Coordinates of C-alpha atoms in Angstrom, one line a residue:
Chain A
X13 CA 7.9 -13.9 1.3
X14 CA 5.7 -17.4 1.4
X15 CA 2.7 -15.1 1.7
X16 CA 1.4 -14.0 -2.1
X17 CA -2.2 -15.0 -2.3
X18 CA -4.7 -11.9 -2.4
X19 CA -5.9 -10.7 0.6
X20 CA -9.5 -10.1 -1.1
X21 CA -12.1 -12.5 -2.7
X22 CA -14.1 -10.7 -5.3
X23 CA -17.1 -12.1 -6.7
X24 CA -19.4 -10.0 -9.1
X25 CA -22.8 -9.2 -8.8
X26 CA -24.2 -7.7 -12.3
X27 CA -21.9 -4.6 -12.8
X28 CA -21.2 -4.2 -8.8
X29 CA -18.0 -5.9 -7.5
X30 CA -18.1 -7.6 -3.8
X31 CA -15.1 -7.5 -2.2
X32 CA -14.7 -9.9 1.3
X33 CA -11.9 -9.9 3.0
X34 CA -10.0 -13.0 3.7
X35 CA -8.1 -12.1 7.0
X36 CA -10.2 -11.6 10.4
X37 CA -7.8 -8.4 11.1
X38 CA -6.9 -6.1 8.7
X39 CA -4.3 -5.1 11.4
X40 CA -0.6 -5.3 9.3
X41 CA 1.1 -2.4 7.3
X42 CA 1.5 -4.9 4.5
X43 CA -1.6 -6.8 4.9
X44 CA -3.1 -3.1 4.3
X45 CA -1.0 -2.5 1.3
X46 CA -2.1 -5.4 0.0
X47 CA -5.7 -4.7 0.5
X48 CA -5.2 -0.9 -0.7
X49 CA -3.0 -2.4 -3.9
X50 CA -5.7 -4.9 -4.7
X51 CA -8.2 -2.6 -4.2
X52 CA -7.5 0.5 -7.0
X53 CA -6.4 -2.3 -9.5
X54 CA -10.0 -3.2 -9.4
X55 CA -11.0 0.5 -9.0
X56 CA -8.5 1.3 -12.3
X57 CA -9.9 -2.1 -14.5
X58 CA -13.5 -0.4 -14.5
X59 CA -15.3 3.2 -15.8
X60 CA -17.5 4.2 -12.8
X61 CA -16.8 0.9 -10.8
X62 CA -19.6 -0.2 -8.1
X63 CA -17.9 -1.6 -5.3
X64 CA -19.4 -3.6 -2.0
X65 CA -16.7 -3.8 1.1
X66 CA -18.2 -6.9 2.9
X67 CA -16.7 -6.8 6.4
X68 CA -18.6 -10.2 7.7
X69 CA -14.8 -11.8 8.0
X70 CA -13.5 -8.8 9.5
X71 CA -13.6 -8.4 13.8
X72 CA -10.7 -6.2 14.2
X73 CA -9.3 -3.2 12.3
X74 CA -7.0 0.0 12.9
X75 CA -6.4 3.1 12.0
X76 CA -4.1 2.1 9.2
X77 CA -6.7 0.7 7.8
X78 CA -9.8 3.5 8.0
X79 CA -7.2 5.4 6.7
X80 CA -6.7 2.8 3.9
X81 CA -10.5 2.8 3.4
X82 CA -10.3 6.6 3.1
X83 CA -8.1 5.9 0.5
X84 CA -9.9 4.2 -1.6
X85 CA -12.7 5.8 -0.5
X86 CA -11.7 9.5 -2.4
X87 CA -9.9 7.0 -5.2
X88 CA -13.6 5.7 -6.2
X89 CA -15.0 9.1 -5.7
X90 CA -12.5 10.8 -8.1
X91 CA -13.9 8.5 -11.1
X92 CA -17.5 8.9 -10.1
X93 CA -18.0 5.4 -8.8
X94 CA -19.6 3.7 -6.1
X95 CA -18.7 2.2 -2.3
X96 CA -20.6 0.8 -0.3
X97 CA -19.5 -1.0 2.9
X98 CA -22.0 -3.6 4.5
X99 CA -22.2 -6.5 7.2
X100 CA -20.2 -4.5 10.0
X101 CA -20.1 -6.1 12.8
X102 CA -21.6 -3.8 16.1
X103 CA -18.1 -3.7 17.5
X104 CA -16.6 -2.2 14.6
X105 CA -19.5 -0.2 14.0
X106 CA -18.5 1.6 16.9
X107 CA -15.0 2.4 15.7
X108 CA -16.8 3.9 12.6
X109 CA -18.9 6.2 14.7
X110 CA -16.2 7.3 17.1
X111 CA -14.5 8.1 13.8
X112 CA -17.2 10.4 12.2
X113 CA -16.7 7.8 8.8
X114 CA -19.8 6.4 9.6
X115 CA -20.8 9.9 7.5
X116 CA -18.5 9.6 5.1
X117 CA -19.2 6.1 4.0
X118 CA -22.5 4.8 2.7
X119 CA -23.1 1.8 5.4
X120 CA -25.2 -0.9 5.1
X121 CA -26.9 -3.4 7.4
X122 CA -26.5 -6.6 5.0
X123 CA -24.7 -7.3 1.8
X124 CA -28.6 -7.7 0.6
X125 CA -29.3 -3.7 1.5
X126 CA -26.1 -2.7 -0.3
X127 CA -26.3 -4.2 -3.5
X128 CA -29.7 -2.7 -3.7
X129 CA -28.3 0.4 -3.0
X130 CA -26.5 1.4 -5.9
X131 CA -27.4 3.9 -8.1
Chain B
X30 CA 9.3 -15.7 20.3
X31 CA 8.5 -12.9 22.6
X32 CA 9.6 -14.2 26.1
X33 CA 7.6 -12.2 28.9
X34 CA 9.9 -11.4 32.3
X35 CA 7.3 -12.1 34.8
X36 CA 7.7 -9.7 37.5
X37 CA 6.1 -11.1 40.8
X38 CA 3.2 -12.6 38.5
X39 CA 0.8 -15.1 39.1
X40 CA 1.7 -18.6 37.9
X41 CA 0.1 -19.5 34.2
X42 CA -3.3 -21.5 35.2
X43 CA -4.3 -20.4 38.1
X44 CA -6.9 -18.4 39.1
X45 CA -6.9 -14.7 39.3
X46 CA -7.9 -13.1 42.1
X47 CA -9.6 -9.7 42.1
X48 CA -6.8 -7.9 44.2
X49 CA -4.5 -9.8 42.3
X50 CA -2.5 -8.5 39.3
X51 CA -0.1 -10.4 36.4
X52 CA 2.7 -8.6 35.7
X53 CA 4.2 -8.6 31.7
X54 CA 6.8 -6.7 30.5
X55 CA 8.6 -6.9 27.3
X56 CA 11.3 -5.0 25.0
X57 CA 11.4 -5.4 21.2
X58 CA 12.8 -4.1 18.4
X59 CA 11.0 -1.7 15.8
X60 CA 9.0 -4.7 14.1
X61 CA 5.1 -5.2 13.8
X62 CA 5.4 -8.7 13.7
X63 CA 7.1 -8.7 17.2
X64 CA 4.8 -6.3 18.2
X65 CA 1.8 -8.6 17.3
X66 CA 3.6 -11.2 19.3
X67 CA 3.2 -8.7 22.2
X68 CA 0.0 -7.8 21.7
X69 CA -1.1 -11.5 21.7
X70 CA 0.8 -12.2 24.5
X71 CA -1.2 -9.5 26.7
X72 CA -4.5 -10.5 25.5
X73 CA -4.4 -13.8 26.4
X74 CA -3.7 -12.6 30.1
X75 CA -6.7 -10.0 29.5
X76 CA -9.0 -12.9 28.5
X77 CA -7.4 -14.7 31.3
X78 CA -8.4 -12.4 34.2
X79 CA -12.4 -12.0 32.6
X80 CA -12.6 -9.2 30.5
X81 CA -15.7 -9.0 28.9
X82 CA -15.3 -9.1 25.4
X83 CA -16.2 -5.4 24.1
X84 CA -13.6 -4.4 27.0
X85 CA -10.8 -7.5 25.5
X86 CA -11.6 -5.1 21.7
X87 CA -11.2 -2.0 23.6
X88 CA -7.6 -2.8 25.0
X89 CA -6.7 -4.9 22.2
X90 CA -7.9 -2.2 19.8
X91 CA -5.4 0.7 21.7
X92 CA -2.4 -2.1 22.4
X93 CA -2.2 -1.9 18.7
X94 CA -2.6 1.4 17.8
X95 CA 0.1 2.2 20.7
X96 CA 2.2 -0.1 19.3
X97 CA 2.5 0.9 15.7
X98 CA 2.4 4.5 17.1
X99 CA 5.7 3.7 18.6
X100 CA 7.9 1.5 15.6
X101 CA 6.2 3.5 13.2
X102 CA 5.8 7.1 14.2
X103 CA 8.5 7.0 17.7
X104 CA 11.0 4.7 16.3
X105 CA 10.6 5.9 12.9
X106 CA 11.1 1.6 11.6
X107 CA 14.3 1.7 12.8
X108 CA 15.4 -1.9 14.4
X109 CA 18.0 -0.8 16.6
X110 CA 15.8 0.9 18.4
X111 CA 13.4 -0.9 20.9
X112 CA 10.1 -0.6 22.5
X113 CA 9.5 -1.3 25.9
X114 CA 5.7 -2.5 26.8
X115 CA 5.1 -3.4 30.6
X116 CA 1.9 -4.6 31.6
X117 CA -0.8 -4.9 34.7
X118 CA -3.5 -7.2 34.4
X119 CA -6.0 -7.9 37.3
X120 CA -9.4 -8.7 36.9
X121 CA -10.6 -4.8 37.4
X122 CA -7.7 -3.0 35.4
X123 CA -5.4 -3.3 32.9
X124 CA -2.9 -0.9 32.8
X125 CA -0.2 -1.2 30.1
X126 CA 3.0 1.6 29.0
X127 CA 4.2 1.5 25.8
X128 CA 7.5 3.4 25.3
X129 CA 9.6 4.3 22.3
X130 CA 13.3 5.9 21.4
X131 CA 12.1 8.2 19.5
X132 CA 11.6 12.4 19.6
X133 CA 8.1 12.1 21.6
X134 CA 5.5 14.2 20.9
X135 CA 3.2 17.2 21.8
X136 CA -0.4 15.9 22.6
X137 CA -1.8 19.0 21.7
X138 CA -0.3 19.1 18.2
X139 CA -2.7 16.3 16.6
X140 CA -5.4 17.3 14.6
X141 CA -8.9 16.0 15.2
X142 CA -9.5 13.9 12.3
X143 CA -13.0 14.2 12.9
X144 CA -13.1 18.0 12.1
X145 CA -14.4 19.0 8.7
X146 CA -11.5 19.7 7.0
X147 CA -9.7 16.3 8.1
X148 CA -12.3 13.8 7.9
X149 CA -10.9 12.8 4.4
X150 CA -7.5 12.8 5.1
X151 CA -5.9 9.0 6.0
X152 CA -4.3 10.0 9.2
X153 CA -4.5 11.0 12.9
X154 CA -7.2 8.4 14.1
X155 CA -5.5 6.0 16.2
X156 CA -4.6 8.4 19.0
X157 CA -8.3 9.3 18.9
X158 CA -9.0 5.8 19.1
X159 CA -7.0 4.8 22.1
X160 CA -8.7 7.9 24.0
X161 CA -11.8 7.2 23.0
X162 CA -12.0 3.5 23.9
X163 CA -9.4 3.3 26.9
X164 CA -10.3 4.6 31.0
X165 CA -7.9 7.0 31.0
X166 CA -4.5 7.9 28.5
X167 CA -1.5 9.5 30.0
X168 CA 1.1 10.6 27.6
X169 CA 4.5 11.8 29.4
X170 CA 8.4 11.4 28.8
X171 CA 8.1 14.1 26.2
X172 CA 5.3 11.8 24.8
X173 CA 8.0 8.7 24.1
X174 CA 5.6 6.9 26.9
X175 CA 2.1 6.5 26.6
X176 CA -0.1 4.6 29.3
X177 CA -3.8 3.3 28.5
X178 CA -5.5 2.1 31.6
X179 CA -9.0 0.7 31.0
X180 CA -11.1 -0.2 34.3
X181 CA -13.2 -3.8 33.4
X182 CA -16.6 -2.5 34.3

């Protein structure tokens, strides 16, 4: 495997991590692994983590990967923490919707709106 | 390399008609990567023939989900086992059959994610998806063949 750099960039904002994603699909069974892996290490390495999904890269997805995001989704939940997901393009907005998850996930216009969110 | 068996298709650079159709068709083993090479390979010819881009997402977005459908939940990951994908792209329609070795399926059988008691759970969306976004999803061969046909209007 040639392929071992993270699939994520994180960058922290006070006490809220924002997580971008470096791939413009999140389309692969192991690219999702990745993502998911990546993702509770950083959920584990904090009490009550605050994290901000920032889909601005992203312009396709699957259902691998909602699933993925519910996932981490009921991982964050279980320690009392935070998710947001912002800067969804109107494309993928629609997957959310047909999906109902646009109710199960706090979504954000802007990366702006969701780190202002956070409780 | 995925090598498409053109079947009575229009040459590559031309210009696509409205009655006419390009004709794909592919068989590959249980592997996303090969898959993806499929999935590229169509979408070209759907950009090709002048589908507007939320209809390009709509057919790429079901392709996939058909696809993995069929290594992961047909095929079961097993190589030795292939999936067939034939094609039909015209300017109007695209109408694509994805088919796997593998037990099938009953339609009926899937749970709605969407209902209460699922919408947590990390499965069942992608056949939603394909219906949701595509003209018109037939499921037959004991659900080893699926065929998404989406109208470009």
């Amino acid at each position: 495997m040639a392929e071992t750099r993270s699939p994520l960039t994180v960058t922290n904002h006070k006490d809220i991590a924002v997580v971008e994603f470096r791939e413009s699909k999140i389309l692969d069974e192991l690219n999702i692994l990745q993502i998911q892996q990546s993702l509770n290490e950083l959920i584990t390495s904090r009490d009550r983590c605050k994290i901000l999904l920032d889909f601005a890269n992203v312009e396709h997805l699957t259902s691998a990967a909602l699933g993925m995001l519910i996932n981490v989704n009921n991982s964050i939940r279980s320690q009392n923490g935070q998710l947001r997901l912002a800067s969804i393009r109107p494309q993928l907005l629609e997957v959310f919707t047909i999906t109902k998850l646009n109710k199960l996930f706090r979504i954000l216009p802007t990366r702006e709106e969701a780190l202002a969110s956070f409780e | 390399m995925v090598q498409a068996n053109d079947r009575g298709a229009k040459k590559r650079g031309t210009t696509v008609g409205p009655r006419q159709a390009l004709a794909l068709s592919f068989v590959i083993p249980s592997d996303f990567a090969r898959g993806r090479e499929v999935q590229d390979a169509v979408m070209r010819d759907v950009g090709r023939v002048g589908f507007t881009p939320d209809n390009a997402f709509a057919v790429r977005l079901a392709l996939e989900e058909a696809i993995i459908n069929a290594i992961k939940h047909g095929n079961r990951l097993d190589r030795r086992k292939k999936v067939r994908i034939a094609a039909r792209i015209s300017p109007r329609r695209v109408e694509i059959t994805v088919e796997d070795e593998g037990q099938g399926f009953d339609r009926g059988s899937v749970p709605d994610p969407t209902a209460d008691e699922n919408v947590v759970k990390s499965s069942g969306r992608g056949i939603m998806l394909m219906e949701s976004y595509m003209t018109q999803v037939r499921y037959d061969r004991g659900g080893r063949r699926v065929t998404l046909v989406k109208d470009n209007v």
